[in-house]
Coordinates of C-alpha atoms and ligand atoms in Angstrom, one line a residue:
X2 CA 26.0 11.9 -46.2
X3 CA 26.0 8.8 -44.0
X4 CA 23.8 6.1 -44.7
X5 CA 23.6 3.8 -41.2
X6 CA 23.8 0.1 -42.4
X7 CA 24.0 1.1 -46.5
X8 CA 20.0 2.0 -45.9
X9 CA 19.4 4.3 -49.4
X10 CA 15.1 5.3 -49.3
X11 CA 13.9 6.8 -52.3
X12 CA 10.0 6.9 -51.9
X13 CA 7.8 7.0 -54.8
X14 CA 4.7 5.5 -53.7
X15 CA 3.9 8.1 -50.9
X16 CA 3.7 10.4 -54.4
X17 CA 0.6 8.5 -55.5
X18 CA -2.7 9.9 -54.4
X19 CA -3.3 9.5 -51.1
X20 CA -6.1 7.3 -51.3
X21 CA -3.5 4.5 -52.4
X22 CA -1.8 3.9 -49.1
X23 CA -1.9 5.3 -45.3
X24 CA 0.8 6.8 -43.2
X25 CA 1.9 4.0 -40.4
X26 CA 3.7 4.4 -37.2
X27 CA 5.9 1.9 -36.8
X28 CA 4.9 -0.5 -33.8
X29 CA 7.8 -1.8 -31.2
X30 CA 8.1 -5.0 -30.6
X31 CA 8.9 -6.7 -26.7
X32 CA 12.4 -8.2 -27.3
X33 CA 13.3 -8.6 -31.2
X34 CA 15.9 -11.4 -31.8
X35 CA 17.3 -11.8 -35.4
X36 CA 16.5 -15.6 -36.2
X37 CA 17.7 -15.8 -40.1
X38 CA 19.1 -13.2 -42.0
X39 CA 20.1 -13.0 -45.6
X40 CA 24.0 -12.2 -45.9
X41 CA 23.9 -12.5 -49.5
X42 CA 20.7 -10.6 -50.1
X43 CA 21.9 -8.0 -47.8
X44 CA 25.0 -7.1 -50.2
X45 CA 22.3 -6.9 -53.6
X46 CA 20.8 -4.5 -51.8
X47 CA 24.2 -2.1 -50.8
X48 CA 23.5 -2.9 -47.1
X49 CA 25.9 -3.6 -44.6
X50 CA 24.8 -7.4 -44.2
X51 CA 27.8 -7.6 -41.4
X52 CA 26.1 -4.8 -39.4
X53 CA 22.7 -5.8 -39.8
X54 CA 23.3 -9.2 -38.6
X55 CA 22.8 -7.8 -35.0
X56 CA 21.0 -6.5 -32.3
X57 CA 20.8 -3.2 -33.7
X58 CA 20.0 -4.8 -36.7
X59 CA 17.3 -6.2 -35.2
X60 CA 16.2 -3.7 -33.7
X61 CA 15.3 -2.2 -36.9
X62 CA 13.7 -5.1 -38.7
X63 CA 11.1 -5.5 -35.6
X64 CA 10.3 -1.9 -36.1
X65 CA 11.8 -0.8 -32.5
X66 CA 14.2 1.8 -34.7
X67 CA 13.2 3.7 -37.9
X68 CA 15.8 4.4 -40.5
X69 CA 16.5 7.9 -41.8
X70 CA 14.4 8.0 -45.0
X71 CA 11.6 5.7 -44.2
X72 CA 8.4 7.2 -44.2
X73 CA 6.3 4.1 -43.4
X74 CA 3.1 3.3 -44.8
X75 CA 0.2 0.8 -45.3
X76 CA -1.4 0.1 -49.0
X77 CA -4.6 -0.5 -49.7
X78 CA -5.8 -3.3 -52.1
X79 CA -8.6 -5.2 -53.1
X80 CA -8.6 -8.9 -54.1
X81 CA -11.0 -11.5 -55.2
X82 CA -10.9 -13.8 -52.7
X83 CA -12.0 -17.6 -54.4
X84 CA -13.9 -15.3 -56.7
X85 CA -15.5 -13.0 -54.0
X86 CA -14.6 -9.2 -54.2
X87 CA -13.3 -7.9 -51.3
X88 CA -11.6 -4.9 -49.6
X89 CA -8.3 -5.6 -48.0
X90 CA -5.1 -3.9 -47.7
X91 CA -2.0 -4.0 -45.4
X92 CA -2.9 -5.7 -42.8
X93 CA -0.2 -7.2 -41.5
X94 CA 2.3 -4.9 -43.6
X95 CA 4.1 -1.9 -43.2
X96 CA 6.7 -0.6 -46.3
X97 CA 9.5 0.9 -44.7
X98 CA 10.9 2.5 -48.1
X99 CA 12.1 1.8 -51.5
X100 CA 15.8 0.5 -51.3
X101 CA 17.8 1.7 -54.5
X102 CA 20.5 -1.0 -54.4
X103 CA 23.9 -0.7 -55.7
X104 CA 22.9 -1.6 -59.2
X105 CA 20.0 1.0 -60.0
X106 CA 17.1 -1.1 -59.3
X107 CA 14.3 0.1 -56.3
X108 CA 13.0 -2.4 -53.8
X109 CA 10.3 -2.4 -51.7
X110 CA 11.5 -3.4 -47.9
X111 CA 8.4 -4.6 -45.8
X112 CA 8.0 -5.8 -42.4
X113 CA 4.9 -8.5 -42.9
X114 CA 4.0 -8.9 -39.4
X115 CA 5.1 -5.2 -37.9
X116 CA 1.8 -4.6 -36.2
X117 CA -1.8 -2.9 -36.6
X118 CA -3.1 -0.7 -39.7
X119 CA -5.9 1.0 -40.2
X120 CA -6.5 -2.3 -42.7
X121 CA -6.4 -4.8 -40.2
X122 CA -10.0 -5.3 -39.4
X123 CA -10.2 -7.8 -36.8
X124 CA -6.2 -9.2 -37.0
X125 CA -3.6 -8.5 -35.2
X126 CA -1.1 -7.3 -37.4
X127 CA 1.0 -9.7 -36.1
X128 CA 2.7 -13.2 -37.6
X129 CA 4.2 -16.2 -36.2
X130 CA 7.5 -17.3 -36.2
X131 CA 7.1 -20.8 -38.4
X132 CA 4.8 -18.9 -41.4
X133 CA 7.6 -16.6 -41.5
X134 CA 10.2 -18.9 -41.7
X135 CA 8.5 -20.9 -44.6
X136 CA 7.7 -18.1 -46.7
X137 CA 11.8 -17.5 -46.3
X138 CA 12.6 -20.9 -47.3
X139 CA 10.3 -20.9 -50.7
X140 CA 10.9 -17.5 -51.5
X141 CA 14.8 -18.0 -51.4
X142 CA 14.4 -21.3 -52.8
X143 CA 12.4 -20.0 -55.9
X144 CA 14.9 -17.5 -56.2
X145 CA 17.7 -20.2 -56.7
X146 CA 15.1 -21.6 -59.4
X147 CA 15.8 -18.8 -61.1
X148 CA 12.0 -18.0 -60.7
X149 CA 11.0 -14.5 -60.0
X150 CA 9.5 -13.8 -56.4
X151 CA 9.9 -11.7 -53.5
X152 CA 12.7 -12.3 -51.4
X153 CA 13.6 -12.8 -47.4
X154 CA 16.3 -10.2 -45.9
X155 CA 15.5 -11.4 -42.1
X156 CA 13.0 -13.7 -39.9
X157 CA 12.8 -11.5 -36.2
X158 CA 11.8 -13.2 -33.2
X159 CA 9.5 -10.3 -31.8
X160 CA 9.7 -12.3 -28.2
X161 CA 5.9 -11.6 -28.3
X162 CA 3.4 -14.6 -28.6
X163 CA 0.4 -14.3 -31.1
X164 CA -2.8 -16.1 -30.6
X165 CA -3.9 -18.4 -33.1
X166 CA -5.4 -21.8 -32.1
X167 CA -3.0 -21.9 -29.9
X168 CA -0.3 -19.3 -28.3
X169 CA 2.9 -19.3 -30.9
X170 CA 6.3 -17.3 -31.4
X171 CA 5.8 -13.9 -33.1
X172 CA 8.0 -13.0 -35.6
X173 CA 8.6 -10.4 -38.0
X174 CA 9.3 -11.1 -41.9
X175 CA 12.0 -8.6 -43.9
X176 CA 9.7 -8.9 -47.5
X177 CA 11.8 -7.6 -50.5
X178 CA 10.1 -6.9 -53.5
X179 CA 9.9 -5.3 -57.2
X180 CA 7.3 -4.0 -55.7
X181 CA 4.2 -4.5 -54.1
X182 CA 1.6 -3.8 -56.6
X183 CA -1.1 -6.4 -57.2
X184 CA -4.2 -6.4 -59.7
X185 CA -5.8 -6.2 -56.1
X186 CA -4.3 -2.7 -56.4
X187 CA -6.1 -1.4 -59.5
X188 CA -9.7 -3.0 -58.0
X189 CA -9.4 -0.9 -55.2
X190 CA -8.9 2.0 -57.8
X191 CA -11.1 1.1 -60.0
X192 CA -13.5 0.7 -56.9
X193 CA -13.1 4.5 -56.1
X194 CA -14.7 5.2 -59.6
X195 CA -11.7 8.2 -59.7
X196 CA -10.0 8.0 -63.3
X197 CA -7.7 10.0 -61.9
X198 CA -6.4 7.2 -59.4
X199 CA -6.5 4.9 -62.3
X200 CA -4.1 6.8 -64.5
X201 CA -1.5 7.3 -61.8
X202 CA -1.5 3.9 -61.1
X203 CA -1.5 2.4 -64.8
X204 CA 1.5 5.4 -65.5
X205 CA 3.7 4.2 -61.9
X206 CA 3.6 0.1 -62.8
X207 CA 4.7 1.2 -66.7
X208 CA 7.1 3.4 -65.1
X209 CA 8.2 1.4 -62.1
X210 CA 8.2 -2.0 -64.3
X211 CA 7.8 -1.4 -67.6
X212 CA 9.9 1.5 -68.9
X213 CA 10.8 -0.3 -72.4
X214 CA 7.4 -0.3 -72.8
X215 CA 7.2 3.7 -73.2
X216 CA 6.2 5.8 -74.7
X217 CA 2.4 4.3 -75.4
X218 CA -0.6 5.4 -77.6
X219 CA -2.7 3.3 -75.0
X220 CA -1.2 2.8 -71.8
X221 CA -3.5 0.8 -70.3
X222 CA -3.3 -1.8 -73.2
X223 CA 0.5 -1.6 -73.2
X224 CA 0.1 -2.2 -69.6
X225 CA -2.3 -5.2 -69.7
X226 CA -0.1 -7.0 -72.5
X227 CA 3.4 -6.4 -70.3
X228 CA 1.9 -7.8 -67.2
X229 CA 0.2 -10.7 -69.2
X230 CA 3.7 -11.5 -70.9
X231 CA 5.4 -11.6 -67.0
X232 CA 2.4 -13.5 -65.4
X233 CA 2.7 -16.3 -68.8
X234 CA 6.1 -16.9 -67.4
X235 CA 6.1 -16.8 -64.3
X236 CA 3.4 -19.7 -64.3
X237 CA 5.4 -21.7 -66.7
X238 CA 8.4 -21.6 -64.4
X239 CA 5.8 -22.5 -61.6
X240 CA 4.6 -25.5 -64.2
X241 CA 8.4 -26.4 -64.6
X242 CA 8.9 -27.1 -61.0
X243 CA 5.6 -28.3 -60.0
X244 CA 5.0 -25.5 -57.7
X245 CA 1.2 -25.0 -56.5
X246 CA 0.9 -21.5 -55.0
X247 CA -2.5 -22.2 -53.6
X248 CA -3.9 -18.7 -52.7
X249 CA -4.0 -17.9 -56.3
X250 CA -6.1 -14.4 -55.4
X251 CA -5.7 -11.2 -57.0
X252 CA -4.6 -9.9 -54.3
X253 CA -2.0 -12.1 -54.9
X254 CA -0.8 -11.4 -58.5
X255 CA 2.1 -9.0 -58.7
X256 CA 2.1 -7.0 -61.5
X257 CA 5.7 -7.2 -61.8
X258 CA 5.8 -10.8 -62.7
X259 CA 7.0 -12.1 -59.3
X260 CA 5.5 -14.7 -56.8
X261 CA 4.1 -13.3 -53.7
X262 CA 2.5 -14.6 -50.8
X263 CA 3.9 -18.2 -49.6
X264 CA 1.0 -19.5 -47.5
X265 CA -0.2 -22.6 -48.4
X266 CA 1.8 -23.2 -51.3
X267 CA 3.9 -26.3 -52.0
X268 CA 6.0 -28.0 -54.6
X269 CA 4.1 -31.3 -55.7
X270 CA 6.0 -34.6 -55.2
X271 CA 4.1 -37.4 -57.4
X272 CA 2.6 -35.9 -60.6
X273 CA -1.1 -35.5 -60.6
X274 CA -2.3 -32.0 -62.5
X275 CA -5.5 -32.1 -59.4
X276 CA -3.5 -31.8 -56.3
X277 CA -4.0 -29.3 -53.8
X278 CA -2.2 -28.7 -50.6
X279 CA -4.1 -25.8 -49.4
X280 CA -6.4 -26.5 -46.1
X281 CA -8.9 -23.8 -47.1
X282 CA -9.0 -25.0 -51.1
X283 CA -12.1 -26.9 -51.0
X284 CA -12.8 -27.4 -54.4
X285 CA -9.8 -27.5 -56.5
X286 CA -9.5 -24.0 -58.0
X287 CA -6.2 -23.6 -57.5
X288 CA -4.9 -27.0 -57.8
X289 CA -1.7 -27.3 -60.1
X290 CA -3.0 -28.2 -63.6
X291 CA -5.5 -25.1 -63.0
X292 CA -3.5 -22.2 -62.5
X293 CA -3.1 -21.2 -66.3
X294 CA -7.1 -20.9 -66.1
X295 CA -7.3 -18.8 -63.0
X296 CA -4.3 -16.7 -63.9
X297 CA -6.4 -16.1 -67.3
X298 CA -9.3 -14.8 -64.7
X299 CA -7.1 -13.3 -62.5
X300 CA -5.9 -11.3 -65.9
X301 CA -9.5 -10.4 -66.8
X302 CA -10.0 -8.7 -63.6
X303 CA -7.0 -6.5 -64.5
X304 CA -8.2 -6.1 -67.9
X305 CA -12.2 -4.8 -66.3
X306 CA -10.3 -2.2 -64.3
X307 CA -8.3 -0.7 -67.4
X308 CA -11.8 -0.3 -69.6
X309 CA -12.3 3.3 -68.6
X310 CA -8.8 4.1 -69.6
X311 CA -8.7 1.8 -73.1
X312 CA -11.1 3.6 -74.5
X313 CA -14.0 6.0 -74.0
X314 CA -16.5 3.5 -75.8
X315 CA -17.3 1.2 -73.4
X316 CA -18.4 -1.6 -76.3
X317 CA -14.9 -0.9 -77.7
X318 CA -12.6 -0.6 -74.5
X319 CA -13.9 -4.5 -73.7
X320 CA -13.0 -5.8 -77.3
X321 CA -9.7 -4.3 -77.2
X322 CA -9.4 -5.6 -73.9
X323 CA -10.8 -9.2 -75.0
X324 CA -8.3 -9.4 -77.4
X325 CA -5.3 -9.7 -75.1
X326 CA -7.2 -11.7 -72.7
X327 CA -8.1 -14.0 -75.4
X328 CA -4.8 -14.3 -76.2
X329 CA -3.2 -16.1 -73.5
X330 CA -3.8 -19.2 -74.3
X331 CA -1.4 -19.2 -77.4
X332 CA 0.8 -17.2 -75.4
X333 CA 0.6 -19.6 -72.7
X334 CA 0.6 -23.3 -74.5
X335 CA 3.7 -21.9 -77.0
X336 CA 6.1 -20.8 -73.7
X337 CA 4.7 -24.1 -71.9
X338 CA 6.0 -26.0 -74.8
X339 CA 9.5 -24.5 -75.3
X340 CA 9.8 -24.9 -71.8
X341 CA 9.0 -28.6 -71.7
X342 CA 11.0 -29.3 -74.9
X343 CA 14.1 -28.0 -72.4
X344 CA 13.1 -30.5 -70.0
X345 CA 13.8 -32.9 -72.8
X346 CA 16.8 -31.8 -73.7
X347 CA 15.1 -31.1 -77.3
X348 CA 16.2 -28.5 -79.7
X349 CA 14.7 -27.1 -82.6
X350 CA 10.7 -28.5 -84.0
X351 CA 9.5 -32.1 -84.4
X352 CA 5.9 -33.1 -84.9
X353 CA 6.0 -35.6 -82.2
X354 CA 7.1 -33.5 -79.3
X355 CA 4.1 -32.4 -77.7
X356 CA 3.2 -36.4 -77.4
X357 CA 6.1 -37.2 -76.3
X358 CA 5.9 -34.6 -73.4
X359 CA 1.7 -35.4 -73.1
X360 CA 2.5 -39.1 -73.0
X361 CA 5.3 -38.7 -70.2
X362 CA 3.3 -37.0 -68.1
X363 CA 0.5 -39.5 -68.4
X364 CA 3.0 -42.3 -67.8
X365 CA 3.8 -40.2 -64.4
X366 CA 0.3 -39.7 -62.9
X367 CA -0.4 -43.3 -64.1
X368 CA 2.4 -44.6 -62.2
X369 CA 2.2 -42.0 -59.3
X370 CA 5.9 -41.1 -60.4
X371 CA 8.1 -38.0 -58.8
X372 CA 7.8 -35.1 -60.8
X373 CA 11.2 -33.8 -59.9
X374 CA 12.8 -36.8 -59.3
X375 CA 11.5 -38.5 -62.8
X376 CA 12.8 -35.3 -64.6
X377 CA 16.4 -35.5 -63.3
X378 CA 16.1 -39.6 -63.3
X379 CA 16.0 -39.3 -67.1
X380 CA 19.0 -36.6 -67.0
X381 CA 20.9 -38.6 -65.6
X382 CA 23.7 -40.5 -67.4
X383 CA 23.4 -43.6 -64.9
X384 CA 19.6 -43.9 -65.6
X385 CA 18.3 -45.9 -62.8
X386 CA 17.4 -49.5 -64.3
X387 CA 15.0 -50.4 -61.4
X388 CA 11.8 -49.9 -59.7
X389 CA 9.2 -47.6 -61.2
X390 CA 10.5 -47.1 -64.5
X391 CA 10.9 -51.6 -65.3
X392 CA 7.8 -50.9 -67.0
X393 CA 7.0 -51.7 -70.8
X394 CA 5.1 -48.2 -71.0
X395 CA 8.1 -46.5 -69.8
X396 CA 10.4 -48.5 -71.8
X397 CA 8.3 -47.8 -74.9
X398 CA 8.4 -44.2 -74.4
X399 CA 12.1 -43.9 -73.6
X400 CA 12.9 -45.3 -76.9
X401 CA 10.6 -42.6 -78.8
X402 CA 12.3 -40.1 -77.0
X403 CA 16.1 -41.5 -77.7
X404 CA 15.1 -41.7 -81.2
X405 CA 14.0 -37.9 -81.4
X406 CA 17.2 -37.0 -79.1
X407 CA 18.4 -38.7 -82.2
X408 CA 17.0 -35.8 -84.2
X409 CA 18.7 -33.0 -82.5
X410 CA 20.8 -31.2 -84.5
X411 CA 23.2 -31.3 -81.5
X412 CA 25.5 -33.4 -79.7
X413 CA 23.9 -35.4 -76.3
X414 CA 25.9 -33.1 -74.2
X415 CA 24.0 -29.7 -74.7
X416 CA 20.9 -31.9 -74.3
X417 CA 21.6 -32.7 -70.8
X418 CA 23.1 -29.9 -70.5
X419 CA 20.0 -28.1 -71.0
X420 CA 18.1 -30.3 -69.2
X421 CA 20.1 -30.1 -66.1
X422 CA 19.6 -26.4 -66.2
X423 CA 15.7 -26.7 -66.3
X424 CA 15.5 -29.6 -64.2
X425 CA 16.5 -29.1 -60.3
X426 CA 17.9 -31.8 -58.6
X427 CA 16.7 -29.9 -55.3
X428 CA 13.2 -28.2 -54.8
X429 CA 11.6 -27.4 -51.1
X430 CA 9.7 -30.7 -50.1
X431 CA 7.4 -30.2 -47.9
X432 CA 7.9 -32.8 -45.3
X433 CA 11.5 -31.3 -45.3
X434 CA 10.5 -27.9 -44.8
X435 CA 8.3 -29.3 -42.2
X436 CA 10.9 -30.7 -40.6
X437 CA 13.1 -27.6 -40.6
X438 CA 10.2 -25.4 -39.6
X439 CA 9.8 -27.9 -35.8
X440 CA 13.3 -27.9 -35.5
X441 CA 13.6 -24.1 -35.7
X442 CA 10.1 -23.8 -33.7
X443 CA 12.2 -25.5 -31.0
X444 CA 15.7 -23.1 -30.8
X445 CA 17.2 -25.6 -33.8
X446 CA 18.2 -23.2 -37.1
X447 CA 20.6 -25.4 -38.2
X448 CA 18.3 -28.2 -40.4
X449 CA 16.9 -24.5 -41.9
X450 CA 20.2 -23.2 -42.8
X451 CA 21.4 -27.1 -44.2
X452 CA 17.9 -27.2 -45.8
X453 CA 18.4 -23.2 -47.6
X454 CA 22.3 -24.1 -48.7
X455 CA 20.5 -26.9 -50.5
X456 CA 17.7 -24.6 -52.8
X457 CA 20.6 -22.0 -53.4
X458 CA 22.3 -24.2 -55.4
X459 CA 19.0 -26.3 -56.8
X460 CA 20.3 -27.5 -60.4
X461 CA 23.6 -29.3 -58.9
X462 CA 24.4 -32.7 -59.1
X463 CA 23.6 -34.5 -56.2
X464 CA 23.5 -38.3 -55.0
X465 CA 20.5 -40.0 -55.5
X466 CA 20.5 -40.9 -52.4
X467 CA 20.8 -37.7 -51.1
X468 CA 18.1 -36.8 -48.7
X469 CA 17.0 -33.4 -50.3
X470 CA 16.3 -35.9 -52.8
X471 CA 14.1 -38.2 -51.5
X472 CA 10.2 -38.0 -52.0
X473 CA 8.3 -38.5 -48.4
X474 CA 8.1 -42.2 -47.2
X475 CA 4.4 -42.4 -46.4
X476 CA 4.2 -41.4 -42.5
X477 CA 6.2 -38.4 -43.6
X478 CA 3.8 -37.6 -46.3
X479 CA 2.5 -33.5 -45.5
X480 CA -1.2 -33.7 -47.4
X481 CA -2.0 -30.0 -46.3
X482 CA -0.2 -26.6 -45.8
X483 CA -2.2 -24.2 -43.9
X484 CA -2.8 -20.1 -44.1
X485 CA 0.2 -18.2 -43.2
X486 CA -1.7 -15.6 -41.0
Ligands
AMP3 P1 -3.0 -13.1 -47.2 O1 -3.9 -14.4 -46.9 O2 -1.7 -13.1 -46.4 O3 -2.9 -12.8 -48.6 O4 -3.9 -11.9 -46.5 C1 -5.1 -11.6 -46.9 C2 -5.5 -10.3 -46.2 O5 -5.7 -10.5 -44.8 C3 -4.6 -9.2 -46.3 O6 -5.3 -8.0 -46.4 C4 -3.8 -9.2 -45.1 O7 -3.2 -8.0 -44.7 C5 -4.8 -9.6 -44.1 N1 -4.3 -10.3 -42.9 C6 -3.7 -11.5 -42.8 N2 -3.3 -11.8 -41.6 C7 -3.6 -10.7 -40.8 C8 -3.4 -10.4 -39.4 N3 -2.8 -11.2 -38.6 N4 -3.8 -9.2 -39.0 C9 -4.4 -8.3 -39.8 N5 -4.6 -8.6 -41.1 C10 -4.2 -9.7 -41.6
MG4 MG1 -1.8 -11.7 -49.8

């Protein structure tokens, strides 16, 4: 059998009851124009990245041209919304298939942006061209963190405009994922009070995600533990790097352990646990020193839809449930702590660690110091003598931590060794993502394309001078990141 472009759909979800999803034409676009695409990506996937890289290409990511195999569809979710319950769903997104790549995984290929669906309420369906883009630059860039997310095949100019404040460039997103399902996905179940919906959801996600986790006396249980073990480290990695996802909904929690969603997100440049980039995040609530909390909700939402299936007595189905919930704090404050102890470069236990880690990170917001920047600073064996860090505070602590360094049972090498592999020279800033998203907003991909060979390769050495390295000077400073719709 031919397979045009290495294209290889195995659908599963359309095997779910029908309530889960709805059948979606696919909706043509006036002139699609391939803006970025993912050559690299492409080949994980067995596609023909050469071949795809073109109009016909193109063609096919805008939606003008379905692929053999793809049944297109919609899904419908739920999500709390900063704590409000609401009914929501594809609105913007249209799964073209499940890819099974080369090496036996299955991957959801989505067009965010491919038009109207019966979930769309008032929108469009549509997307701009600058959203798009950023959500290509984090995802790929989280994926060179070697932090789990969804990924960017292609950005398609759909040569349409879409009306937001003002007129913009329409573009079409290539979203590749583990898959889409969300804890918004069980609320919508959960909300059609049909156990029947339930149980083929809870038995997909174990399947899909969690085979090692078979066979289970209580599936639902299994199923709230695995997704609570992914979503602990996926927000430590987020901690590690200072990223602040900033539409921390339910809707937005994969239950495959990867980020989704790159609206107003952003990667924090001076330390400070209370900042908040997003525009529409009034109070705080999902400001970067808060999203262990709100994942912790976000988990008890899960846990509220799995009562019916943990057990038949209600009063027992909510302690079993409160159990795990209950338990991710420990979970959470023991990965946290490994995880900083690798920042440190420090191996095995020592009872001053966790003040030596609490006491650095005080020294930063004190001192308004980098977070990346002050992490690699200390990596570094030219340690910079001047500026911020001519400070007795600073001084004081630095000898604390030499001495525990001290301590290690192993030679200074694998501890900055260590720390150079948990420490990226290189995250996403957002003034320089801002800068690449006007450039490409005015026909110029190539500071987007300098800006992406940067994050692929996030944990090299670079100049510290270099100018992926350099915090904003003040006028550059970006204070808010807006809504990606
Ligand atoms: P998000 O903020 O991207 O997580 O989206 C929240 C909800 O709004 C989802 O149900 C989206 O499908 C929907 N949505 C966002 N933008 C649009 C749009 N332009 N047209 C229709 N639905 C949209
Ligand atoms: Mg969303």
């Amino acid at each position: 059998m031919t397979r045009p472009f290495g294209f290889q759909f195995d659908n599963s979800y359309i095997h779910l009851p029908e309530d889960l999803f709805s059948r979606c034409p696919l909706q043509p676009v006036k002139a699609p124009q391939m803006v970025l695409f993912n050559r690299s990506l492409a080949g994980e996937l067995g596609l023909d990245g050469e071949a795809l890289d073109s109009p016909a290409g193109a063609a096919i990511l805008a939606g003008n041209e379905q692929i053999d195999g793809s049944d297109p569809i919609a899904q419908a979710y739920a999500g709390h919304q900063f704590g409000n319950l609401t009914m929501l769903g594809d609105g913007r997104a249209i799964l073209l298939g499940e890819q099974l790549t080369p090496d036996g995984a299955r991957r959801d290929i989505q067009l965010k942006g491919g038009g109207r669906t019966v979930f769309s309420r008032g929108g469009d369906g549509r997307a701009a061209l600058g959203p798009m883009l950023r959500e290509f630059i984090i995802s790929e860039a989280m994926h060179g963190l070697g932090i789990p997310s969804t990924r960017s095949l292609a950005v398609v100019a759909t040569g349409e405009s879409v009306l937001r404040e003002t007129a913009l460039p329409g573009a079409i997103l290539t979203r590749v994922a583990a898959s889409h399902l969300r804890v918004g996905t069980f609320q919508y179940a959960a909300g059609r009070q049909n156990p029947a919906l339930l149980e083929a959801l809870v038995d997909y996600t174990l399947n899909r995600h969690y085979p090692d986790r078979q066979p289970a006396d209580n599936p639902a249980l299994t199923l709230l533990d695995a997704v609570m073990d992914s979503q602990v480290d996926l927000i430590v990695h987020w901690m590690r790097v200072g990223f602040i996802h900033g539409v921390l909904n339910t809707d937005n929690v994969t239950l495959s352990g990867e980020s989704i969603d790159y609206g107003p997100c952003a990667f924090m440049d001076s330390f400070d646990p209370d900042t908040v980039f997003s525009s529409i995040d009034h109070q705080g609530r999902y400001a970067y020193g808060n999203q262990p909390t709100i994942t912790q909700w976000n988990l008890s939402r899960f846990a509220e839809t799995l009562l019916p299936m943990i057990d038949e007595d209600v009063d027992s189905a909510i302690e079993k449930a409160t159990a795990i919930i209950k338990s991710f704090s420990e979970r959470y404050s023991e990965k946290w702590l490994a995880m900083m102890k690798k920042k440190l470069g420090l191996f095995g236990d020592d009872p001053v660690d966790e003040t030596l880690i609490t006491d650095l990170l005080e020294w930063m917001k004190t001192h308004q110091a980098d977070y990346t920047n002050t992490f690699r600073d200390i990596t570094s064996e030219h340690f910079p003598a001047d500026g911020i860090y001519q400070d007795d505070d600073f001084s004081n602590w630095h000898q604390r931590w030499q001495a525990r360094l001290g301590r290690n049972q192993k030679p200074l090498k694998s501890s900055l060794c260590l720390m150079r592999n948990h420490n990226p020279a290189v995250v996403p800033r957002n003034h320089r993502v801002a800068e690449a998203l006007t450039a490409a907003e005015q026909g110029d991909l190539a500071v987007t394309t300098s800006l992406l060979e940067a994050l692929a390769d996030p944990y090299a050495e670079r100049d510290p001078d270099d100018r992926y390295r350099q915090p904003p000077a003040p006028e550059e400073q970006v204070c808010q990141t807006f809504c990606g719709t």
